[in-house]
Amino acid sequence: MAEHTIFYERRRDDFVGQLKKISKNINRVSNIRLVLALVTIALIYTGFTEPYAFYLAILAGGAFVWLVLHHAKLFIKKTHLENLVKLNAGELQALQGDYSFFDSGSEFIDPHHPYTHDLDVFGEGSLFQALNRCNTREGKKQLAERLSGHLATRKAIVNHQEAVKELSGMPDFCQHVQASGMEMNEQVNDHAELLEWVKHPSFLYGKRFYKIMLFLVPWLTVLAVVGSFLFPVLKPMATVLVLLQWTVLGLHLKKINAFHEYISRKKTLLEKYGTLLGHIQAETFSSGLMKKFASQAQEAGEHVKTLASLVSWLNARLNFMMNLVVNGLFLYDLQCVYRLEKWRETHGEKLVNWLAAIRDTEVLISLATWHANHPAFSFPIIQDEFQIYAEEIGHPLLQPDECVANTVAIGNPHRVLIITGANMAGKSTFLRTLGVNLVLTLNGAPVCAKSFSMPDS
């Protein structure tokens, strides 16, 4: 335990050091940006008497814009580092048995479930809270469903054990995924609404008329508008084409607004999904499950980022002046909707699996962190014989100095155990010890025992 305390303290202190450096850098960039803004204004003013100053103003203005973008990226890194500091501080608390930093899963409490209520699987100080390193709603939901059920076969359990062992040796990857997940601000129905949007029918894409119109009309309009400056005779034609575009948009406005309202709020969510997929995509794995998720992330990464960008472009219609110009020249709203529908028709069905890769990776990271924090725990052996054997088994949520270990065999030759003892002797704790470790076993996690074996069902 002391070794792990030192490990997390070093990581926390390292990230604190990086955070201080980037905070200083942010302040420095802010000051330079202010100076450049003032210089740009001064050069523009001077340009009215000294024309060369306008060129310098353009350079200074360009540098200012670059610094604004750079400043935004620094803030993103700062937020990520702040989350890493919090995360390692939370792990230090967890080593002492305080899991309050992590979500308790209280929303999943079900008094009528066959075992989760009796075993304190959900709620404050629960098994879920001790395991949980998920930050997406779907990740938490998946972990809860797994703890409320189990993996179906020995092969599935063994595959999960392999992935957990691999990820437990990859703390950087695990924590960067968690820190990025902490930046998400999901609403309750965001995920479901996104998957529902994928099923919506298209009203533009796939129709030849719209494909031709969206190509031909903007070209004719731009040529007519530009040409009207050289040949005034084209002005009536340019005016008619611009009015035609606004008319077409007016006829489709109700559908465009409904489409935009549904998808517009998902921009930030999609960007965060893209970041999480990027983390998975960037790593090389050896376990079968993580290879599968990395392959899905490889396919998904750029496509999800493209979807986020398309939503961002559609959101630009909210700028009235821009909307007025680009919709009069390019049928902008319809162009954006067409491209979003094209993305949906091309990649929509795959989105479910892509997001599932994030969800399932979060669950494995939860179990891997559990393994990393409890190196003395053993991985159970899944056998054919209908017997449960546990050597020196203890309750995994008790601190080592409070935990009393026991050895137990059920199934051969004894199929029934009668637990007796005085009040407060630990009978219910012993039963919960067996139950909680069985839940861990059937989900591919290590258990609090010197050795443990059982059948897969």
Short mmCIF file of C-alpha atoms in Angstrom, two decimals:
data_model
loop_
_atom_site.label_atom_id
_atom_site.label_comp_id
_atom_site.label_asym_id
_atom_site.label_seq_id
_atom_site.Cartn_x
_atom_site.Cartn_y
_atom_site.Cartn_z
CA MET A 1 0.00 0.00 0.00
CA ALA A 2 2.86 2.38 0.81
CA GLU A 3 4.31 1.77 -2.65
CA HIS A 4 1.03 2.78 -4.28
CA THR A 5 0.73 5.83 -2.07
CA ILE A 6 4.16 6.99 -3.26
CA PHE A 7 3.17 6.23 -6.87
CA TYR A 8 0.05 8.41 -6.78
CA GLU A 9 1.75 11.15 -4.78
CA ARG A 10 4.48 11.38 -7.42
CA ARG A 11 1.94 11.51 -10.21
CA ARG A 12 -0.10 14.15 -8.42
CA ASP A 13 2.97 16.28 -7.71
CA ASP A 14 4.20 15.91 -11.29
CA PHE A 15 0.88 17.11 -12.68
CA VAL A 16 0.79 19.96 -10.16
CA GLY A 17 4.20 21.05 -11.48
CA GLN A 18 2.97 20.90 -15.08
CA LEU A 19 -0.14 22.82 -14.07
CA LYS A 20 1.92 25.64 -12.56
CA LYS A 21 4.00 25.91 -15.73
CA ILE A 22 1.01 26.03 -18.04
CA SER A 23 -0.74 28.58 -15.80
CA LYS A 24 2.30 30.87 -16.09
CA ASN A 25 2.30 30.32 -19.85
CA ILE A 26 -1.40 31.25 -20.03
CA ASN A 27 -0.75 34.50 -18.16
CA ARG A 28 2.19 35.28 -20.44
CA VAL A 29 0.13 34.66 -23.57
CA SER A 30 -2.71 36.80 -22.17
CA ASN A 31 -0.34 39.73 -21.67
CA ILE A 32 1.18 39.38 -25.15
CA ARG A 33 -2.28 39.11 -26.66
CA LEU A 34 -3.33 42.36 -24.95
CA VAL A 35 -0.24 44.14 -26.24
CA LEU A 36 -0.86 42.86 -29.78
CA ALA A 37 -4.48 44.02 -29.64
CA LEU A 38 -3.39 47.53 -28.65
CA VAL A 39 -0.64 47.54 -31.32
CA THR A 40 -3.13 46.42 -33.98
CA ILE A 41 -5.54 49.22 -33.05
CA ALA A 42 -2.71 51.77 -33.06
CA LEU A 43 -1.49 50.58 -36.47
CA ILE A 44 -4.98 50.79 -37.96
CA TYR A 45 -5.29 54.35 -36.66
CA THR A 46 -1.85 55.23 -38.04
CA GLY A 47 -2.77 53.64 -41.36
CA PHE A 48 -5.06 56.52 -42.23
CA THR A 49 -1.98 58.76 -42.57
CA GLU A 50 0.72 56.14 -43.21
CA PRO A 51 -0.63 53.43 -45.57
CA TYR A 52 2.20 50.95 -44.80
CA ALA A 53 0.83 50.70 -41.25
CA PHE A 54 -2.21 48.81 -42.56
CA TYR A 55 0.09 45.97 -43.68
CA LEU A 56 1.71 45.87 -40.25
CA ALA A 57 -1.78 45.89 -38.71
CA ILE A 58 -2.67 42.81 -40.78
CA LEU A 59 0.44 41.00 -39.48
CA ALA A 60 -0.23 42.05 -35.89
CA GLY A 61 -3.88 41.08 -36.23
CA GLY A 62 -2.93 37.68 -37.63
CA ALA A 63 -0.56 37.10 -34.71
CA PHE A 64 -3.35 38.15 -32.34
CA VAL A 65 -5.77 35.61 -33.84
CA TRP A 66 -3.12 32.86 -33.61
CA LEU A 67 -2.56 33.71 -29.94
CA VAL A 68 -6.31 33.56 -29.27
CA LEU A 69 -6.42 30.03 -30.70
CA HIS A 70 -3.24 29.04 -28.85
CA HIS A 71 -4.67 30.47 -25.63
CA ALA A 72 -7.79 28.32 -26.01
CA LYS A 73 -5.65 25.19 -26.50
CA LEU A 74 -3.65 26.03 -23.37
CA PHE A 75 -6.87 26.28 -21.37
CA ILE A 76 -7.91 22.83 -22.63
CA LYS A 77 -4.57 21.40 -21.46
CA LYS A 78 -4.94 23.23 -18.14
CA THR A 79 -8.36 21.68 -17.53
CA HIS A 80 -6.98 18.24 -18.40
CA LEU A 81 -4.08 18.66 -15.94
CA GLU A 82 -6.45 19.87 -13.22
CA ASN A 83 -8.49 16.70 -13.69
CA LEU A 84 -5.35 14.55 -13.49
CA VAL A 85 -4.39 16.24 -10.20
CA LYS A 86 -7.88 15.63 -8.80
CA LEU A 87 -7.85 12.05 -10.05
CA ASN A 88 -4.59 11.12 -8.34
CA ALA A 89 -5.72 12.84 -5.15
CA GLY A 90 -8.88 10.72 -5.37
CA GLU A 91 -6.80 7.55 -5.77
CA LEU A 92 -4.80 8.46 -2.66
CA GLN A 93 -8.06 8.73 -0.74
CA ALA A 94 -9.23 5.42 -2.20
CA LEU A 95 -6.11 3.66 -0.90
CA GLN A 96 -7.27 4.66 2.59
CA GLY A 97 -10.73 3.25 1.97
CA ASP A 98 -12.35 6.61 1.15
CA TYR A 99 -13.96 6.33 -2.29
CA SER A 100 -16.02 9.53 -2.02
CA PHE A 101 -14.28 11.12 -5.03
CA PHE A 102 -15.91 8.55 -7.31
CA ASP A 103 -19.59 8.25 -8.24
CA SER A 104 -21.41 5.94 -5.83
CA GLY A 105 -23.96 4.64 -8.34
CA SER A 106 -26.84 5.44 -5.96
CA GLU A 107 -29.15 5.79 -8.96
CA PHE A 108 -28.77 2.05 -9.60
CA ILE A 109 -29.92 0.91 -6.14
CA ASP A 110 -32.68 -1.68 -6.52
CA PRO A 111 -34.10 -3.12 -3.27
CA HIS A 112 -35.77 -5.90 -5.26
CA HIS A 113 -32.63 -7.18 -7.01
CA PRO A 114 -31.65 -10.75 -5.98
CA TYR A 115 -28.32 -9.70 -4.45
CA THR A 116 -27.09 -6.14 -5.17
CA HIS A 117 -29.00 -4.58 -2.26
CA ASP A 118 -27.88 -7.20 0.28
CA LEU A 119 -24.25 -7.03 -0.88
CA ASP A 120 -24.14 -3.21 -0.94
CA VAL A 121 -23.17 -3.19 -4.60
CA PHE A 122 -24.48 0.37 -5.10
CA GLY A 123 -24.51 3.49 -2.95
CA GLU A 124 -22.05 5.25 -0.67
CA GLY A 125 -19.12 3.02 0.28
CA SER A 126 -20.31 0.35 -2.16
CA LEU A 127 -18.52 -2.04 -4.47
CA PHE A 128 -19.57 0.10 -7.44
CA GLN A 129 -18.01 3.20 -5.89
CA ALA A 130 -14.78 1.34 -5.13
CA LEU A 131 -14.53 0.06 -8.70
CA ASN A 132 -15.98 2.93 -10.69
CA ARG A 133 -13.59 4.93 -12.87
CA CYS A 134 -16.21 5.60 -15.55
CA ASN A 135 -17.18 9.15 -16.43
CA THR A 136 -19.62 8.74 -19.30
CA ARG A 137 -23.20 7.90 -18.38
CA GLU A 138 -23.11 4.82 -20.60
CA GLY A 139 -19.89 3.64 -18.96
CA LYS A 140 -21.42 3.86 -15.49
CA LYS A 141 -24.59 2.20 -16.73
CA GLN A 142 -22.60 -0.65 -18.27
CA LEU A 143 -20.57 -1.18 -15.09
CA ALA A 144 -23.81 -1.23 -13.09
CA GLU A 145 -25.39 -3.76 -15.46
CA ARG A 146 -22.32 -5.96 -15.26
CA LEU A 147 -22.29 -5.91 -11.45
CA SER A 148 -26.01 -6.69 -11.48
CA GLY A 149 -25.40 -9.67 -13.76
CA HIS A 150 -22.28 -11.38 -15.04
CA LEU A 151 -20.32 -12.40 -18.11
CA ALA A 152 -21.95 -15.37 -19.79
CA THR A 153 -19.04 -17.76 -20.41
CA ARG A 154 -15.63 -18.80 -19.17
CA LYS A 155 -14.09 -17.44 -22.38
CA ALA A 156 -15.64 -14.01 -21.79
CA ILE A 157 -14.36 -13.93 -18.20
CA VAL A 158 -10.84 -14.97 -19.23
CA ASN A 159 -10.80 -12.38 -22.04
CA HIS A 160 -11.74 -9.68 -19.56
CA GLN A 161 -9.08 -10.86 -17.12
CA GLU A 162 -6.44 -10.53 -19.86
CA ALA A 163 -7.56 -7.00 -20.70
CA VAL A 164 -7.65 -6.00 -17.03
CA LYS A 165 -4.11 -7.31 -16.50
CA GLU A 166 -2.86 -5.40 -19.54
CA LEU A 167 -4.53 -2.10 -18.65
CA SER A 168 -3.39 -2.25 -15.03
CA GLY A 169 0.14 -1.70 -16.35
CA MET A 170 -0.90 1.33 -18.42
CA PRO A 171 -1.67 4.04 -15.83
CA ASP A 172 -1.00 6.92 -18.24
CA PHE A 173 -3.56 5.66 -20.74
CA CYS A 174 -6.12 4.86 -18.04
CA GLN A 175 -5.81 8.23 -16.36
CA HIS A 176 -5.85 10.26 -19.56
CA VAL A 177 -9.09 8.54 -20.57
CA GLN A 178 -10.54 9.30 -17.15
CA ALA A 179 -9.38 12.92 -17.16
CA SER A 180 -10.89 13.49 -20.60
CA GLY A 181 -14.10 11.82 -19.48
CA MET A 182 -14.29 14.16 -16.48
CA GLU A 183 -14.61 17.06 -18.93
CA MET A 184 -17.88 15.71 -20.29
CA ASN A 185 -21.09 17.43 -19.29
CA GLU A 186 -23.63 14.92 -20.49
CA GLN A 187 -27.33 15.46 -20.08
CA VAL A 188 -29.43 12.45 -19.14
CA ASN A 189 -30.81 11.82 -22.64
CA ASP A 190 -27.83 12.95 -24.76
CA HIS A 191 -26.62 9.48 -25.69
CA ALA A 192 -30.10 8.14 -26.43
CA GLU A 193 -31.00 11.22 -28.49
CA LEU A 194 -27.82 10.88 -30.53
CA LEU A 195 -28.57 7.25 -31.35
CA GLU A 196 -32.19 8.19 -32.08
CA TRP A 197 -31.00 10.89 -34.52
CA VAL A 198 -29.11 8.21 -36.44
CA LYS A 199 -32.43 6.49 -37.18
CA HIS A 200 -34.19 9.61 -38.50
CA PRO A 201 -35.05 9.53 -42.23
CA SER A 202 -33.25 11.97 -44.53
CA PHE A 203 -35.23 14.65 -46.35
CA LEU A 204 -32.38 15.84 -48.62
CA TYR A 205 -29.67 13.21 -49.01
CA GLY A 206 -30.32 10.50 -51.56
CA LYS A 207 -32.59 12.65 -53.71
CA ARG A 208 -31.07 13.53 -57.09
CA PHE A 209 -32.94 16.84 -57.34
CA TYR A 210 -31.29 18.23 -54.19
CA LYS A 211 -27.86 16.95 -55.17
CA ILE A 212 -28.04 18.81 -58.50
CA MET A 213 -29.61 21.93 -57.00
CA LEU A 214 -27.06 22.23 -54.17
CA PHE A 215 -24.26 22.06 -56.73
CA LEU A 216 -25.68 24.10 -59.58
CA VAL A 217 -27.58 26.98 -57.93
CA PRO A 218 -24.71 28.25 -55.71
CA TRP A 219 -22.28 28.18 -58.65
CA LEU A 220 -24.67 30.14 -60.87
CA THR A 221 -25.39 32.61 -58.06
CA VAL A 222 -21.74 33.29 -57.24
CA LEU A 223 -20.84 33.67 -60.93
CA ALA A 224 -23.77 36.03 -61.46
CA VAL A 225 -22.95 38.15 -58.39
CA VAL A 226 -19.24 38.40 -59.23
CA GLY A 227 -20.02 38.96 -62.90
CA SER A 228 -22.49 41.75 -62.11
CA PHE A 229 -19.60 43.94 -60.93
CA LEU A 230 -18.03 43.61 -64.38
CA PHE A 231 -21.21 43.38 -66.43
CA PRO A 232 -24.09 45.34 -64.86
CA VAL A 233 -26.51 43.57 -67.16
CA LEU A 234 -26.15 40.50 -64.90
CA LYS A 235 -27.46 42.32 -61.81
CA PRO A 236 -31.12 41.31 -62.34
CA MET A 237 -30.07 37.67 -62.77
CA ALA A 238 -27.91 37.82 -59.63
CA THR A 239 -30.79 39.35 -57.67
CA VAL A 240 -33.23 36.69 -58.87
CA LEU A 241 -30.83 33.87 -57.93
CA VAL A 242 -30.21 35.28 -54.45
CA LEU A 243 -33.96 35.69 -53.89
CA LEU A 244 -34.48 32.16 -55.24
CA GLN A 245 -32.07 30.76 -52.63
CA TRP A 246 -33.84 32.58 -49.80
CA THR A 247 -37.17 31.33 -51.12
CA VAL A 248 -35.94 27.72 -51.25
CA LEU A 249 -34.62 28.04 -47.70
CA GLY A 250 -37.91 29.54 -46.55
CA LEU A 251 -39.79 26.54 -47.93
CA HIS A 252 -37.50 24.18 -45.98
CA LEU A 253 -37.05 26.34 -42.88
CA LYS A 254 -39.33 24.33 -40.59
CA LYS A 255 -37.49 21.07 -41.33
CA ILE A 256 -34.07 22.74 -41.09
CA ASN A 257 -34.90 24.29 -37.71
CA ALA A 258 -36.17 20.97 -36.33
CA PHE A 259 -33.06 19.17 -37.62
CA HIS A 260 -30.76 21.84 -36.18
CA GLU A 261 -32.47 21.95 -32.79
CA TYR A 262 -32.10 18.18 -32.40
CA ILE A 263 -28.42 17.89 -33.27
CA SER A 264 -26.96 21.30 -32.35
CA ARG A 265 -26.56 20.57 -28.63
CA LYS A 266 -24.49 17.46 -29.37
CA LYS A 267 -21.45 19.32 -30.75
CA THR A 268 -19.47 19.41 -27.48
CA LEU A 269 -20.51 15.85 -26.65
CA LEU A 270 -19.25 14.62 -30.03
CA GLU A 271 -15.95 16.46 -29.59
CA LYS A 272 -15.44 14.74 -26.23
CA TYR A 273 -16.32 11.35 -27.72
CA GLY A 274 -13.75 12.06 -30.44
CA THR A 275 -11.10 12.81 -27.81
CA LEU A 276 -11.82 9.57 -25.93
CA LEU A 277 -11.69 7.55 -29.14
CA GLY A 278 -8.40 9.29 -29.94
CA HIS A 279 -6.88 8.04 -26.68
CA ILE A 280 -7.91 4.45 -27.48
CA GLN A 281 -6.79 4.73 -31.09
CA ALA A 282 -3.33 6.03 -30.15
CA GLU A 283 -2.37 3.00 -28.03
CA THR A 284 -1.07 -0.42 -29.01
CA PHE A 285 -2.65 -3.32 -27.14
CA SER A 286 -2.01 -7.04 -26.88
CA SER A 287 -5.24 -8.32 -25.31
CA GLY A 288 -8.01 -9.38 -27.66
CA LEU A 289 -10.68 -7.08 -26.24
CA MET A 290 -8.55 -3.94 -26.31
CA LYS A 291 -7.34 -4.74 -29.84
CA LYS A 292 -10.99 -4.90 -30.87
CA PHE A 293 -11.81 -1.56 -29.22
CA ALA A 294 -8.69 0.07 -30.69
CA SER A 295 -9.72 -1.14 -34.15
CA GLN A 296 -13.18 0.38 -33.68
CA ALA A 297 -11.62 3.62 -32.42
CA GLN A 298 -9.28 3.69 -35.41
CA GLU A 299 -12.27 3.55 -37.73
CA ALA A 300 -14.36 5.96 -35.67
CA GLY A 301 -11.92 8.70 -34.64
CA GLU A 302 -11.88 10.94 -37.70
CA HIS A 303 -15.52 10.26 -38.58
CA VAL A 304 -16.78 11.36 -35.15
CA LYS A 305 -14.61 14.50 -35.31
CA THR A 306 -16.01 15.18 -38.78
CA LEU A 307 -19.54 14.88 -37.41
CA ALA A 308 -18.69 17.37 -34.63
CA SER A 309 -17.27 19.78 -37.23
CA LEU A 310 -20.37 19.49 -39.41
CA VAL A 311 -22.58 20.28 -36.42
CA SER A 312 -20.34 23.26 -35.66
CA TRP A 313 -20.74 24.52 -39.24
CA LEU A 314 -24.51 24.20 -38.97
CA ASN A 315 -24.46 26.13 -35.69
CA ALA A 316 -22.87 29.04 -37.57
CA ARG A 317 -26.31 29.77 -39.03
CA LEU A 318 -27.17 31.37 -35.68
CA ASN A 319 -25.04 34.37 -36.72
CA PHE A 320 -27.67 36.56 -38.42
CA MET A 321 -25.37 38.54 -40.72
CA MET A 322 -23.43 35.47 -41.79
CA ASN A 323 -26.69 33.59 -42.29
CA LEU A 324 -28.02 36.35 -44.51
CA VAL A 325 -24.97 36.32 -46.79
CA VAL A 326 -24.06 32.63 -47.07
CA ASN A 327 -27.64 31.45 -47.44
CA GLY A 328 -28.15 33.94 -50.25
CA LEU A 329 -25.06 32.70 -52.07
CA PHE A 330 -24.56 29.02 -51.21
CA LEU A 331 -27.84 27.60 -49.80
CA TYR A 332 -25.69 27.22 -46.70
CA ASP A 333 -28.25 25.68 -44.35
CA LEU A 334 -29.26 23.06 -46.88
CA GLN A 335 -25.60 22.32 -47.68
CA CYS A 336 -24.92 21.63 -43.99
CA VAL A 337 -28.02 19.48 -43.53
CA TYR A 338 -27.21 17.54 -46.72
CA ARG A 339 -23.69 16.75 -45.49
CA LEU A 340 -24.92 15.77 -42.04
CA GLU A 341 -27.49 13.46 -43.59
CA LYS A 342 -24.80 12.00 -45.84
CA TRP A 343 -22.64 11.32 -42.77
CA ARG A 344 -25.61 9.72 -41.04
CA GLU A 345 -26.43 7.46 -43.99
CA THR A 346 -22.77 6.45 -44.40
CA HIS A 347 -21.67 5.98 -40.79
CA GLY A 348 -24.77 6.17 -38.60
CA GLU A 349 -25.22 2.44 -38.05
CA LYS A 350 -21.62 2.14 -36.85
CA LEU A 351 -21.99 4.86 -34.22
CA VAL A 352 -23.53 2.43 -31.72
CA ASN A 353 -20.45 0.19 -31.77
CA TRP A 354 -18.05 3.14 -31.74
CA LEU A 355 -19.60 4.58 -28.60
CA ALA A 356 -19.78 1.10 -27.07
CA ALA A 357 -15.99 0.89 -27.43
CA ILE A 358 -15.68 3.94 -25.16
CA ARG A 359 -18.17 2.53 -22.68
CA ASP A 360 -16.55 -0.90 -22.47
CA THR A 361 -13.04 0.55 -22.25
CA GLU A 362 -14.13 2.64 -19.26
CA VAL A 363 -15.43 -0.50 -17.53
CA LEU A 364 -12.14 -2.31 -18.14
CA ILE A 365 -10.19 0.71 -16.86
CA SER A 366 -12.28 0.55 -13.68
CA LEU A 367 -11.38 -3.10 -13.13
CA ALA A 368 -7.74 -2.48 -14.14
CA THR A 369 -7.37 0.30 -11.57
CA TRP A 370 -8.88 -2.03 -8.98
CA HIS A 371 -6.21 -4.60 -9.90
CA ALA A 372 -3.41 -2.02 -9.82
CA ASN A 373 -4.49 -0.78 -6.39
CA HIS A 374 -4.79 -4.32 -4.99
CA PRO A 375 -1.79 -6.27 -6.32
CA ALA A 376 -2.18 -8.93 -3.59
CA PHE A 377 -5.62 -9.87 -4.90
CA SER A 378 -5.69 -12.93 -7.18
CA PHE A 379 -7.44 -13.66 -10.45
CA PRO A 380 -9.90 -16.55 -10.03
CA ILE A 381 -9.64 -19.77 -12.00
CA ILE A 382 -12.81 -20.64 -13.91
CA GLN A 383 -13.23 -24.41 -13.91
CA ASP A 384 -15.64 -27.08 -15.14
CA GLU A 385 -16.10 -28.73 -11.75
CA PHE A 386 -19.08 -27.42 -9.81
CA GLN A 387 -17.10 -26.31 -6.78
CA ILE A 388 -16.20 -23.01 -5.16
CA TYR A 389 -12.88 -23.00 -3.36
CA ALA A 390 -11.45 -19.91 -1.71
CA GLU A 391 -8.19 -19.81 0.20
CA GLU A 392 -7.84 -16.99 2.73
CA ILE A 393 -10.76 -15.05 1.33
CA GLY A 394 -11.64 -11.65 2.77
CA HIS A 395 -14.04 -8.80 2.12
CA PRO A 396 -12.43 -6.62 -0.58
CA LEU A 397 -13.74 -3.33 0.83
CA LEU A 398 -12.29 -3.80 4.30
CA GLN A 399 -8.86 -2.41 5.10
CA PRO A 400 -6.22 -5.16 5.49
CA ASP A 401 -5.82 -4.56 9.23
CA GLU A 402 -9.59 -4.97 9.72
CA CYS A 403 -10.12 -7.95 7.44
CA VAL A 404 -10.32 -11.52 8.80
CA ALA A 405 -9.58 -14.09 6.09
CA ASN A 406 -11.14 -17.57 5.91
CA THR A 407 -10.76 -20.63 3.72
CA VAL A 408 -13.92 -22.20 2.38
CA ALA A 409 -14.95 -24.98 -0.02
CA ILE A 410 -18.47 -25.47 -1.33
CA GLY A 411 -19.66 -28.16 -3.71
CA ASN A 412 -17.31 -31.09 -3.11
CA PRO A 413 -17.94 -32.80 -0.80
CA HIS A 414 -20.06 -30.20 1.05
CA ARG A 415 -22.93 -28.64 -0.87
CA VAL A 416 -24.36 -26.79 2.13
CA LEU A 417 -22.61 -24.70 4.77
CA ILE A 418 -24.30 -23.82 8.05
CA ILE A 419 -22.94 -20.54 9.40
CA THR A 420 -23.28 -20.17 13.17
CA GLY A 421 -21.93 -17.80 15.79
CA ALA A 422 -22.82 -15.19 18.37
CA ASN A 423 -24.25 -11.79 17.55
CA MET A 424 -21.73 -9.51 15.81
CA ALA A 425 -19.44 -12.50 15.23
CA GLY A 426 -19.18 -11.76 11.50
CA LYS A 427 -21.69 -14.19 9.99
CA SER A 428 -23.26 -11.67 7.61
CA THR A 429 -19.83 -10.23 6.76
CA PHE A 430 -18.64 -13.71 5.82
CA LEU A 431 -21.66 -14.25 3.57
CA ARG A 432 -21.17 -10.84 1.97
CA THR A 433 -17.49 -11.65 1.52
CA LEU A 434 -18.38 -14.70 -0.57
CA GLY A 435 -21.06 -12.82 -2.49
CA VAL A 436 -18.98 -9.75 -3.36
CA ASN A 437 -16.03 -11.86 -4.48
CA LEU A 438 -18.33 -13.97 -6.65
CA VAL A 439 -19.56 -10.76 -8.33
CA LEU A 440 -15.96 -9.71 -8.97
CA THR A 441 -15.06 -13.14 -10.33
CA LEU A 442 -17.91 -13.25 -12.82
CA ASN A 443 -16.87 -9.86 -14.19
CA GLY A 444 -13.21 -10.65 -14.82
CA ALA A 445 -11.83 -8.78 -11.79
CA PRO A 446 -9.33 -9.98 -9.16
CA VAL A 447 -10.70 -11.05 -5.77
CA CYS A 448 -9.59 -10.64 -2.18
CA ALA A 449 -8.20 -14.15 -1.74
CA LYS A 450 -4.90 -16.01 -1.92
CA SER A 451 -6.56 -18.27 -4.50
CA PHE A 452 -10.09 -18.67 -5.78
CA SER A 453 -11.79 -21.06 -8.18
CA MET A 454 -15.37 -21.59 -9.29
CA PRO A 455 -17.50 -22.60 -12.30
CA ASP A 456 -18.71 -19.96 -14.74
CA SER A 457 -22.35 -20.54 -13.85
#
